[in-house]
Amino acid sequence: MCQHETACPAADAADREAARTIRHRPEQGWTLLCNGVLLFEDTGELLPDGQVVAPRRPLAVPARNAA
């Protein structure tokens, strides 16, 4: 899929998010990478084979009230 010199990481590689951006739609919350991976702003991913990668964003921890 990638046509770049020094090809981007494949969609099944551990570093797949290092591929170049092809389309970026921040108003819709997604970015399409050269390797066909669709990244979402919540850190979830949709791989070209239809596999879903769950978001890895840490859950917010409520702030403690200082007493």
PDB file of N, CA, C and O in Angstrom:
ATOM      1  N   MET A   1       0.820  -1.188   0.000  1.00  0.00           N
ATOM      2  CA  MET A   1       0.000   0.000   0.000  1.00  0.00           C
ATOM      3  C   MET A   1       0.874   1.266   0.000  1.00  0.00           C
ATOM      4  O   MET A   1       0.610   2.199  -0.718  1.00  0.00           O
ATOM      5  N   CYS A   2       1.920   1.279   0.794  1.00  0.00           N
ATOM      6  CA  CYS A   2       2.787   2.454   0.921  1.00  0.00           C
ATOM      7  C   CYS A   2       3.692   2.584  -0.294  1.00  0.00           C
ATOM      8  O   CYS A   2       4.321   1.627  -0.732  1.00  0.00           O
ATOM      9  N   GLN A   3       3.782   3.789  -0.843  1.00  0.00           N
ATOM     10  CA  GLN A   3       4.637   4.067  -1.994  1.00  0.00           C
ATOM     11  C   GLN A   3       5.857   4.908  -1.612  1.00  0.00           C
ATOM     12  O   GLN A   3       6.595   5.345  -2.489  1.00  0.00           O
ATOM     13  N   HIS A   4       6.069   5.169  -0.320  1.00  0.00           N
ATOM     14  CA  HIS A   4       7.175   6.022   0.114  1.00  0.00           C
ATOM     15  C   HIS A   4       8.510   5.293   0.031  1.00  0.00           C
ATOM     16  O   HIS A   4       8.583   4.086   0.210  1.00  0.00           O
ATOM     17  N   GLU A   5       9.553   6.085  -0.236  1.00  0.00           N
ATOM     18  CA  GLU A   5      10.908   5.559  -0.156  1.00  0.00           C
ATOM     19  C   GLU A   5      11.182   5.392   1.334  1.00  0.00           C
ATOM     20  O   GLU A   5      10.881   6.296   2.117  1.00  0.00           O
ATOM     21  N   THR A   6      11.728   4.254   1.708  1.00  0.00           N
ATOM     22  CA  THR A   6      11.757   3.802   3.095  1.00  0.00           C
ATOM     23  C   THR A   6      10.300   3.658   3.532  1.00  0.00           C
ATOM     24  O   THR A   6       9.694   4.575   4.093  1.00  0.00           O
ATOM     25  N   ALA A   7       9.763   2.537   3.194  1.00  0.00           N
ATOM     26  CA  ALA A   7       8.331   2.262   3.385  1.00  0.00           C
ATOM     27  C   ALA A   7       7.881   2.446   4.832  1.00  0.00           C
ATOM     28  O   ALA A   7       8.653   2.216   5.773  1.00  0.00           O
ATOM     29  N   CYS A   8       6.653   2.870   4.972  1.00  0.00           N
ATOM     30  CA  CYS A   8       6.041   3.031   6.286  1.00  0.00           C
ATOM     31  C   CYS A   8       5.833   1.660   6.925  1.00  0.00           C
ATOM     32  O   CYS A   8       5.727   0.654   6.222  1.00  0.00           O
ATOM     33  N   PRO A   9       5.726   1.602   8.253  1.00  0.00           N
ATOM     34  CA  PRO A   9       5.469   0.325   8.921  1.00  0.00           C
ATOM     35  C   PRO A   9       4.149  -0.277   8.443  1.00  0.00           C
ATOM     36  O   PRO A   9       3.191   0.444   8.173  1.00  0.00           O
ATOM     37  N   ALA A  10       4.105  -1.589   8.347  1.00  0.00           N
ATOM     38  CA  ALA A  10       2.893  -2.290   7.927  1.00  0.00           C
ATOM     39  C   ALA A  10       1.801  -2.150   8.991  1.00  0.00           C
ATOM     40  O   ALA A  10       2.073  -1.857  10.153  1.00  0.00           O
ATOM     41  N   ALA A  11       0.570  -2.387   8.576  1.00  0.00           N
ATOM     42  CA  ALA A  11      -0.575  -2.261   9.475  1.00  0.00           C
ATOM     43  C   ALA A  11      -0.515  -3.250  10.627  1.00  0.00           C
ATOM     44  O   ALA A  11      -1.085  -2.995  11.687  1.00  0.00           O
ATOM     45  N   ASP A  12       0.194  -4.369  10.461  1.00  0.00           N
ATOM     46  CA  ASP A  12       0.274  -5.358  11.540  1.00  0.00           C
ATOM     47  C   ASP A  12       1.558  -5.225  12.363  1.00  0.00           C
ATOM     48  O   ASP A  12       1.818  -6.014  13.262  1.00  0.00           O
ATOM     49  N   ALA A  13       2.360  -4.198  12.085  1.00  0.00           N
ATOM     50  CA  ALA A  13       3.598  -3.962  12.834  1.00  0.00           C
ATOM     51  C   ALA A  13       3.306  -3.257  14.157  1.00  0.00           C
ATOM     52  O   ALA A  13       2.317  -2.545  14.291  1.00  0.00           O
ATOM     53  N   ALA A  14       4.171  -3.475  15.118  1.00  0.00           N
ATOM     54  CA  ALA A  14       3.996  -2.851  16.432  1.00  0.00           C
ATOM     55  C   ALA A  14       4.058  -1.321  16.356  1.00  0.00           C
ATOM     56  O   ALA A  14       3.398  -0.631  17.127  1.00  0.00           O
ATOM     57  N   ASP A  15       4.838  -0.798  15.399  1.00  0.00           N
ATOM     58  CA  ASP A  15       4.990   0.657  15.262  1.00  0.00           C
ATOM     59  C   ASP A  15       4.118   1.227  14.131  1.00  0.00           C
ATOM     60  O   ASP A  15       4.440   2.239  13.529  1.00  0.00           O
ATOM     61  N   ARG A  16       2.976   0.595  13.851  1.00  0.00           N
ATOM     62  CA  ARG A  16       2.106   0.991  12.732  1.00  0.00           C
ATOM     63  C   ARG A  16       1.672   2.449  12.778  1.00  0.00           C
ATOM     64  O   ARG A  16       1.417   3.054  11.765  1.00  0.00           O
ATOM     65  N   GLU A  17       1.605   3.049  13.965  1.00  0.00           N
ATOM     66  CA  GLU A  17       1.177   4.444  14.089  1.00  0.00           C
ATOM     67  C   GLU A  17       2.236   5.427  13.588  1.00  0.00           C
ATOM     68  O   GLU A  17       1.957   6.619  13.477  1.00  0.00           O
ATOM     69  N   ALA A  18       3.430   4.940  13.257  1.00  0.00           N
ATOM     70  CA  ALA A  18       4.496   5.798  12.742  1.00  0.00           C
ATOM     71  C   ALA A  18       4.364   6.036  11.235  1.00  0.00           C
ATOM     72  O   ALA A  18       5.136   6.806  10.668  1.00  0.00           O
ATOM     73  N   ALA A  19       3.398   5.402  10.595  1.00  0.00           N
ATOM     74  CA  ALA A  19       3.195   5.610   9.154  1.00  0.00           C
ATOM     75  C   ALA A  19       2.760   7.049   8.886  1.00  0.00           C
ATOM     76  O   ALA A  19       2.210   7.724   9.761  1.00  0.00           O
ATOM     77  N   ARG A  20       3.003   7.507   7.664  1.00  0.00           N
ATOM     78  CA  ARG A  20       2.652   8.884   7.289  1.00  0.00           C
ATOM     79  C   ARG A  20       1.134   9.077   7.207  1.00  0.00           C
ATOM     80  O   ARG A  20       0.398   8.181   6.829  1.00  0.00           O
ATOM     81  N   THR A  21       0.710  10.282   7.530  1.00  0.00           N
ATOM     82  CA  THR A  21      -0.704  10.646   7.454  1.00  0.00           C
ATOM     83  C   THR A  21      -1.099  10.903   6.007  1.00  0.00           C
ATOM     84  O   THR A  21      -0.417  11.626   5.286  1.00  0.00           O
ATOM     85  N   ILE A  22      -2.207  10.304   5.587  1.00  0.00           N
ATOM     86  CA  ILE A  22      -2.754  10.516   4.248  1.00  0.00           C
ATOM     87  C   ILE A  22      -3.908  11.514   4.315  1.00  0.00           C
ATOM     88  O   ILE A  22      -3.995  12.440   3.530  1.00  0.00           O
ATOM     89  N   ARG A  23      -4.796  11.326   5.266  1.00  0.00           N
ATOM     90  CA  ARG A  23      -5.934  12.234   5.495  1.00  0.00           C
ATOM     91  C   ARG A  23      -6.085  12.461   6.990  1.00  0.00           C
ATOM     92  O   ARG A  23      -5.955  11.520   7.778  1.00  0.00           O
ATOM     93  N   HIS A  24      -6.373  13.693   7.360  1.00  0.00           N
ATOM     94  CA  HIS A  24      -6.571  14.043   8.771  1.00  0.00           C
ATOM     95  C   HIS A  24      -7.860  14.831   8.871  1.00  0.00           C
ATOM     96  O   HIS A  24      -7.999  15.867   8.208  1.00  0.00           O
ATOM     97  N   ARG A  25      -8.794  14.351   9.635  1.00  0.00           N
ATOM     98  CA  ARG A  25     -10.079  15.017   9.814  1.00  0.00           C
ATOM     99  C   ARG A  25     -10.345  15.222  11.307  1.00  0.00           C
ATOM    100  O   ARG A  25     -11.093  14.478  11.927  1.00  0.00           O
ATOM    101  N   PRO A  26      -9.688  16.230  11.898  1.00  0.00           N
ATOM    102  CA  PRO A  26      -9.843  16.445  13.341  1.00  0.00           C
ATOM    103  C   PRO A  26     -11.278  16.765  13.748  1.00  0.00           C
ATOM    104  O   PRO A  26     -11.703  16.410  14.852  1.00  0.00           O
ATOM    105  N   GLU A  27     -12.032  17.399  12.858  1.00  0.00           N
ATOM    106  CA  GLU A  27     -13.419  17.716  13.187  1.00  0.00           C
ATOM    107  C   GLU A  27     -14.278  16.451  13.286  1.00  0.00           C
ATOM    108  O   GLU A  27     -15.325  16.444  13.926  1.00  0.00           O
ATOM    109  N   GLN A  28     -13.817  15.360  12.676  1.00  0.00           N
ATOM    110  CA  GLN A  28     -14.517  14.078  12.759  1.00  0.00           C
ATOM    111  C   GLN A  28     -13.806  13.101  13.683  1.00  0.00           C
ATOM    112  O   GLN A  28     -14.320  12.027  13.967  1.00  0.00           O
ATOM    113  N   GLY A  29     -12.606  13.456  14.125  1.00  0.00           N
ATOM    114  CA  GLY A  29     -11.896  12.649  15.104  1.00  0.00           C
ATOM    115  C   GLY A  29     -11.120  11.469  14.550  1.00  0.00           C
ATOM    116  O   GLY A  29     -10.905  10.492  15.259  1.00  0.00           O
ATOM    117  N   TRP A  30     -10.655  11.540  13.300  1.00  0.00           N
ATOM    118  CA  TRP A  30      -9.900  10.422  12.752  1.00  0.00           C
ATOM    119  C   TRP A  30      -8.777  10.879  11.847  1.00  0.00           C
ATOM    120  O   TRP A  30      -8.769  11.987  11.338  1.00  0.00           O
ATOM    121  N   THR A  31      -7.816   9.954  11.666  1.00  0.00           N
ATOM    122  CA  THR A  31      -6.671  10.149  10.776  1.00  0.00           C
ATOM    123  C   THR A  31      -6.432   8.845  10.024  1.00  0.00           C
ATOM    124  O   THR A  31      -6.395   7.778  10.638  1.00  0.00           O
ATOM    125  N   LEU A  32      -6.261   8.927   8.701  1.00  0.00           N
ATOM    126  CA  LEU A  32      -5.950   7.766   7.884  1.00  0.00           C
ATOM    127  C   LEU A  32      -4.457   7.761   7.602  1.00  0.00           C
ATOM    128  O   LEU A  32      -3.901   8.763   7.138  1.00  0.00           O
ATOM    129  N   LEU A  33      -3.814   6.650   7.897  1.00  0.00           N
ATOM    130  CA  LEU A  33      -2.381   6.510   7.669  1.00  0.00           C
ATOM    131  C   LEU A  33      -2.101   5.792   6.351  1.00  0.00           C
ATOM    132  O   LEU A  33      -2.963   5.095   5.818  1.00  0.00           O
ATOM    133  N   CYS A  34      -0.900   5.955   5.865  1.00  0.00           N
ATOM    134  CA  CYS A  34      -0.468   5.382   4.595  1.00  0.00           C
ATOM    135  C   CYS A  34      -0.629   3.855   4.551  1.00  0.00           C
ATOM    136  O   CYS A  34      -0.866   3.286   3.508  1.00  0.00           O
ATOM    137  N   ASN A  35      -0.503   3.199   5.680  1.00  0.00           N
ATOM    138  CA  ASN A  35      -0.609   1.746   5.739  1.00  0.00           C
ATOM    139  C   ASN A  35      -2.057   1.258   5.847  1.00  0.00           C
ATOM    140  O   ASN A  35      -2.297   0.064   6.030  1.00  0.00           O
ATOM    141  N   GLY A  36      -3.013   2.179   5.744  1.00  0.00           N
ATOM    142  CA  GLY A  36      -4.418   1.806   5.778  1.00  0.00           C
ATOM    143  C   GLY A  36      -5.041   1.798   7.162  1.00  0.00           C
ATOM    144  O   GLY A  36      -6.225   1.515   7.313  1.00  0.00           O
ATOM    145  N   VAL A  37      -4.276   2.119   8.183  1.00  0.00           N
ATOM    146  CA  VAL A  37      -4.794   2.154   9.550  1.00  0.00           C
ATOM    147  C   VAL A  37      -5.575   3.451   9.750  1.00  0.00           C
ATOM    148  O   VAL A  37      -5.133   4.528   9.352  1.00  0.00           O
ATOM    149  N   LEU A  38      -6.735   3.325  10.341  1.00  0.00           N
ATOM    150  CA  LEU A  38      -7.559   4.478  10.676  1.00  0.00           C
ATOM    151  C   LEU A  38      -7.431   4.700  12.177  1.00  0.00           C
ATOM    152  O   LEU A  38      -7.810   3.839  12.976  1.00  0.00           O
ATOM    153  N   LEU A  39      -6.837   5.829  12.566  1.00  0.00           N
ATOM    154  CA  LEU A  39      -6.655   6.174  13.973  1.00  0.00           C
ATOM    155  C   LEU A  39      -7.789   7.085  14.415  1.00  0.00           C
ATOM    156  O   LEU A  39      -8.169   8.001  13.678  1.00  0.00           O
ATOM    157  N   PHE A  40      -8.274   6.869  15.618  1.00  0.00           N
ATOM    158  CA  PHE A  40      -9.318   7.720  16.174  1.00  0.00           C
ATOM    159  C   PHE A  40      -8.758   8.537  17.327  1.00  0.00           C
ATOM    160  O   PHE A  40      -7.797   8.127  17.980  1.00  0.00           O
ATOM    161  N   GLU A  41      -9.367   9.688  17.588  1.00  0.00           N
ATOM    162  CA  GLU A  41      -8.852  10.587  18.615  1.00  0.00           C
ATOM    163  C   GLU A  41      -8.857   9.960  20.004  1.00  0.00           C
ATOM    164  O   GLU A  41      -8.125  10.401  20.882  1.00  0.00           O
ATOM    165  N   ASP A  42      -9.671   8.931  20.228  1.00  0.00           N
ATOM    166  CA  ASP A  42      -9.683   8.268  21.537  1.00  0.00           C
ATOM    167  C   ASP A  42      -8.595   7.210  21.645  1.00  0.00           C
ATOM    168  O   ASP A  42      -8.558   6.451  22.593  1.00  0.00           O
ATOM    169  N   THR A  43      -7.694   7.134  20.669  1.00  0.00           N
ATOM    170  CA  THR A  43      -6.557   6.223  20.536  1.00  0.00           C
ATOM    171  C   THR A  43      -6.964   4.831  20.056  1.00  0.00           C
ATOM    172  O   THR A  43      -6.118   3.951  19.976  1.00  0.00           O
ATOM    173  N   GLY A  44      -8.217   4.636  19.698  1.00  0.00           N
ATOM    174  CA  GLY A  44      -8.634   3.384  19.082  1.00  0.00           C
ATOM    175  C   GLY A  44      -8.178   3.352  17.636  1.00  0.00           C
ATOM    176  O   GLY A  44      -7.811   4.379  17.058  1.00  0.00           O
ATOM    177  N   GLU A  45      -8.180   2.159  17.044  1.00  0.00           N
ATOM    178  CA  GLU A  45      -7.730   1.995  15.662  1.00  0.00           C
ATOM    179  C   GLU A  45      -8.625   1.004  14.935  1.00  0.00           C
ATOM    180  O   GLU A  45      -9.181   0.089  15.544  1.00  0.00           O
ATOM    181  N   LEU A  46      -8.735   1.199  13.638  1.00  0.00           N
ATOM    182  CA  LEU A  46      -9.385   0.242  12.758  1.00  0.00           C
ATOM    183  C   LEU A  46      -8.338  -0.153  11.724  1.00  0.00           C
ATOM    184  O   LEU A  46      -7.821   0.697  10.996  1.00  0.00           O
ATOM    185  N   LEU A  47      -7.997  -1.443  11.690  1.00  0.00           N
ATOM    186  CA  LEU A  47      -6.979  -1.932  10.778  1.00  0.00           C
ATOM    187  C   LEU A  47      -7.600  -2.262   9.426  1.00  0.00           C
ATOM    188  O   LEU A  47      -8.814  -2.490   9.341  1.00  0.00           O
ATOM    189  N   PRO A  48      -6.795  -2.302   8.369  1.00  0.00           N
ATOM    190  CA  PRO A  48      -7.330  -2.536   7.026  1.00  0.00           C
ATOM    191  C   PRO A  48      -8.101  -3.851   6.881  1.00  0.00           C
ATOM    192  O   PRO A  48      -8.994  -3.958   6.058  1.00  0.00           O
ATOM    193  N   ASP A  49      -7.784  -4.848   7.709  1.00  0.00           N
ATOM    194  CA  ASP A  49      -8.481  -6.132   7.625  1.00  0.00           C
ATOM    195  C   ASP A  49      -9.787  -6.146   8.419  1.00  0.00           C
ATOM    196  O   ASP A  49     -10.453  -7.165   8.520  1.00  0.00           O
ATOM    197  N   GLY A  50     -10.145  -4.990   8.998  1.00  0.00           N
ATOM    198  CA  GLY A  50     -11.385  -4.875   9.755  1.00  0.00           C
ATOM    199  C   GLY A  50     -11.223  -5.113  11.246  1.00  0.00           C
ATOM    200  O   GLY A  50     -12.166  -4.940  12.021  1.00  0.00           O
ATOM    201  N   GLN A  51     -10.024  -5.483  11.669  1.00  0.00           N
ATOM    202  CA  GLN A  51      -9.763  -5.716  13.091  1.00  0.00           C
ATOM    203  C   GLN A  51      -9.814  -4.390  13.848  1.00  0.00           C
ATOM    204  O   GLN A  51      -9.308  -3.368  13.378  1.00  0.00           O
ATOM    205  N   VAL A  52     -10.420  -4.413  15.025  1.00  0.00           N
ATOM    206  CA  VAL A  52     -10.537  -3.227  15.870  1.00  0.00           C
ATOM    207  C   VAL A  52      -9.522  -3.315  16.998  1.00  0.00           C
ATOM    208  O   VAL A  52      -9.390  -4.355  17.641  1.00  0.00           O
ATOM    209  N   VAL A  53      -8.798  -2.224  17.223  1.00  0.00           N
ATOM    210  CA  VAL A  53      -7.868  -2.121  18.339  1.00  0.00           C
ATOM    211  C   VAL A  53      -8.512  -1.158  19.331  1.00  0.00           C
ATOM    212  O   VAL A  53      -8.786  -0.002  19.003  1.00  0.00           O
ATOM    213  N   ALA A  54      -8.765  -1.645  20.528  1.00  0.00           N
ATOM    214  CA  ALA A  54      -9.439  -0.843  21.554  1.00  0.00           C
ATOM    215  C   ALA A  54      -8.590   0.365  21.950  1.00  0.00           C
ATOM    216  O   ALA A  54      -7.357   0.317  21.891  1.00  0.00           O
ATOM    217  N   PRO A  55      -9.246   1.446  22.363  1.00  0.00           N
ATOM    218  CA  PRO A  55      -8.510   2.631  22.818  1.00  0.00           C
ATOM    219  C   PRO A  55      -7.580   2.302  23.981  1.00  0.00           C
ATOM    220  O   PRO A  55      -7.893   1.464  24.824  1.00  0.00           O
ATOM    221  N   ARG A  56      -6.437   2.975  24.009  1.00  0.00           N
ATOM    222  CA  ARG A  56      -5.452   2.769  25.075  1.00  0.00           C
ATOM    223  C   ARG A  56      -5.342   3.986  25.978  1.00  0.00           C
ATOM    224  O   ARG A  56      -4.471   4.050  26.827  1.00  0.00           O
ATOM    225  N   ARG A  57      -6.213   4.951  25.764  1.00  0.00           N
ATOM    226  CA  ARG A  57      -6.169   6.166  26.580  1.00  0.00           C
ATOM    227  C   ARG A  57      -6.432   5.795  28.030  1.00  0.00           C
ATOM    228  O   ARG A  57      -7.387   5.093  28.330  1.00  0.00           O
ATOM    229  N   PRO A  58      -5.596   6.257  28.945  1.00  0.00           N
ATOM    230  CA  PRO A  58      -5.847   5.952  30.361  1.00  0.00           C
ATOM    231  C   PRO A  58      -7.132   6.626  30.843  1.00  0.00           C
ATOM    232  O   PRO A  58      -7.502   7.701  30.365  1.00  0.00           O
ATOM    233  N   LEU A  59      -7.789   5.957  31.749  1.00  0.00           N
ATOM    234  CA  LEU A  59      -9.006   6.524  32.321  1.00  0.00           C
ATOM    235  C   LEU A  59      -8.656   7.701  33.209  1.00  0.00           C
ATOM    236  O   LEU A  59      -7.633   7.694  33.896  1.00  0.00           O
ATOM    237  N   ALA A  60      -9.513   8.690  33.214  1.00  0.00           N
ATOM    238  CA  ALA A  60      -9.298   9.870  34.067  1.00  0.00           C
ATOM    239  C   ALA A  60      -9.457   9.459  35.525  1.00  0.00           C
ATOM    240  O   ALA A  60     -10.342   8.696  35.886  1.00  0.00           O
ATOM    241  N   VAL A  61      -8.575   9.962  36.340  1.00  0.00           N
ATOM    242  CA  VAL A  61      -8.644   9.706  37.782  1.00  0.00           C
ATOM    243  C   VAL A  61      -9.186  10.958  38.436  1.00  0.00           C
ATOM    244  O   VAL A  61      -8.662  12.046  38.218  1.00  0.00           O
ATOM    245  N   PRO A  62     -10.280  10.831  39.211  1.00  0.00           N
ATOM    246  CA  PRO A  62     -10.841  12.021  39.855  1.00  0.00           C
ATOM    247  C   PRO A  62      -9.812  12.670  40.793  1.00  0.00           C
ATOM    248  O   PRO A  62      -9.069  11.985  41.477  1.00  0.00           O
ATOM    249  N   ALA A  63      -9.781  13.981  40.767  1.00  0.00           N
ATOM    250  CA  ALA A  63      -8.867  14.713  41.632  1.00  0.00           C
ATOM    251  C   ALA A  63      -9.323  14.600  43.080  1.00  0.00           C
ATOM    252  O   ALA A  63     -10.528  14.619  43.368  1.00  0.00           O
ATOM    253  N   ARG A  64      -8.375  14.499  43.980  1.00  0.00           N
ATOM    254  CA  ARG A  64      -8.707  14.459  45.407  1.00  0.00           C
ATOM    255  C   ARG A  64      -8.901  15.885  45.910  1.00  0.00           C
ATOM    256  O   ARG A  64      -8.173  16.786  45.512  1.00  0.00           O
ATOM    257  N   ASN A  65      -9.859  16.048  46.752  1.00  0.00           N
ATOM    258  CA  ASN A  65     -10.077  17.360  47.376  1.00  0.00           C
ATOM    259  C   ASN A  65      -9.068  17.541  48.497  1.00  0.00           C
ATOM    260  O   ASN A  65      -8.943  16.693  49.376  1.00  0.00           O
ATOM    261  N   ALA A  66      -8.338  18.629  48.445  1.00  0.00           N
ATOM    262  CA  ALA A  66      -7.393  18.926  49.511  1.00  0.00           C
ATOM    263  C   ALA A  66      -8.160  19.444  50.705  1.00  0.00           C
ATOM    264  O   ALA A  66      -8.977  20.330  50.615  1.00  0.00           O
ATOM    265  N   ALA A  67      -7.916  18.832  51.845  1.00  0.00           N
ATOM    266  CA  ALA A  67      -8.641  19.246  53.052  1.00  0.00           C
ATOM    267  C   ALA A  67      -7.723  19.811  54.080  1.00  0.00           C
ATOM    268  O   ALA A  67      -6.609  19.576  54.201  1.00  0.00           O
TER     269      ALA A  67
END
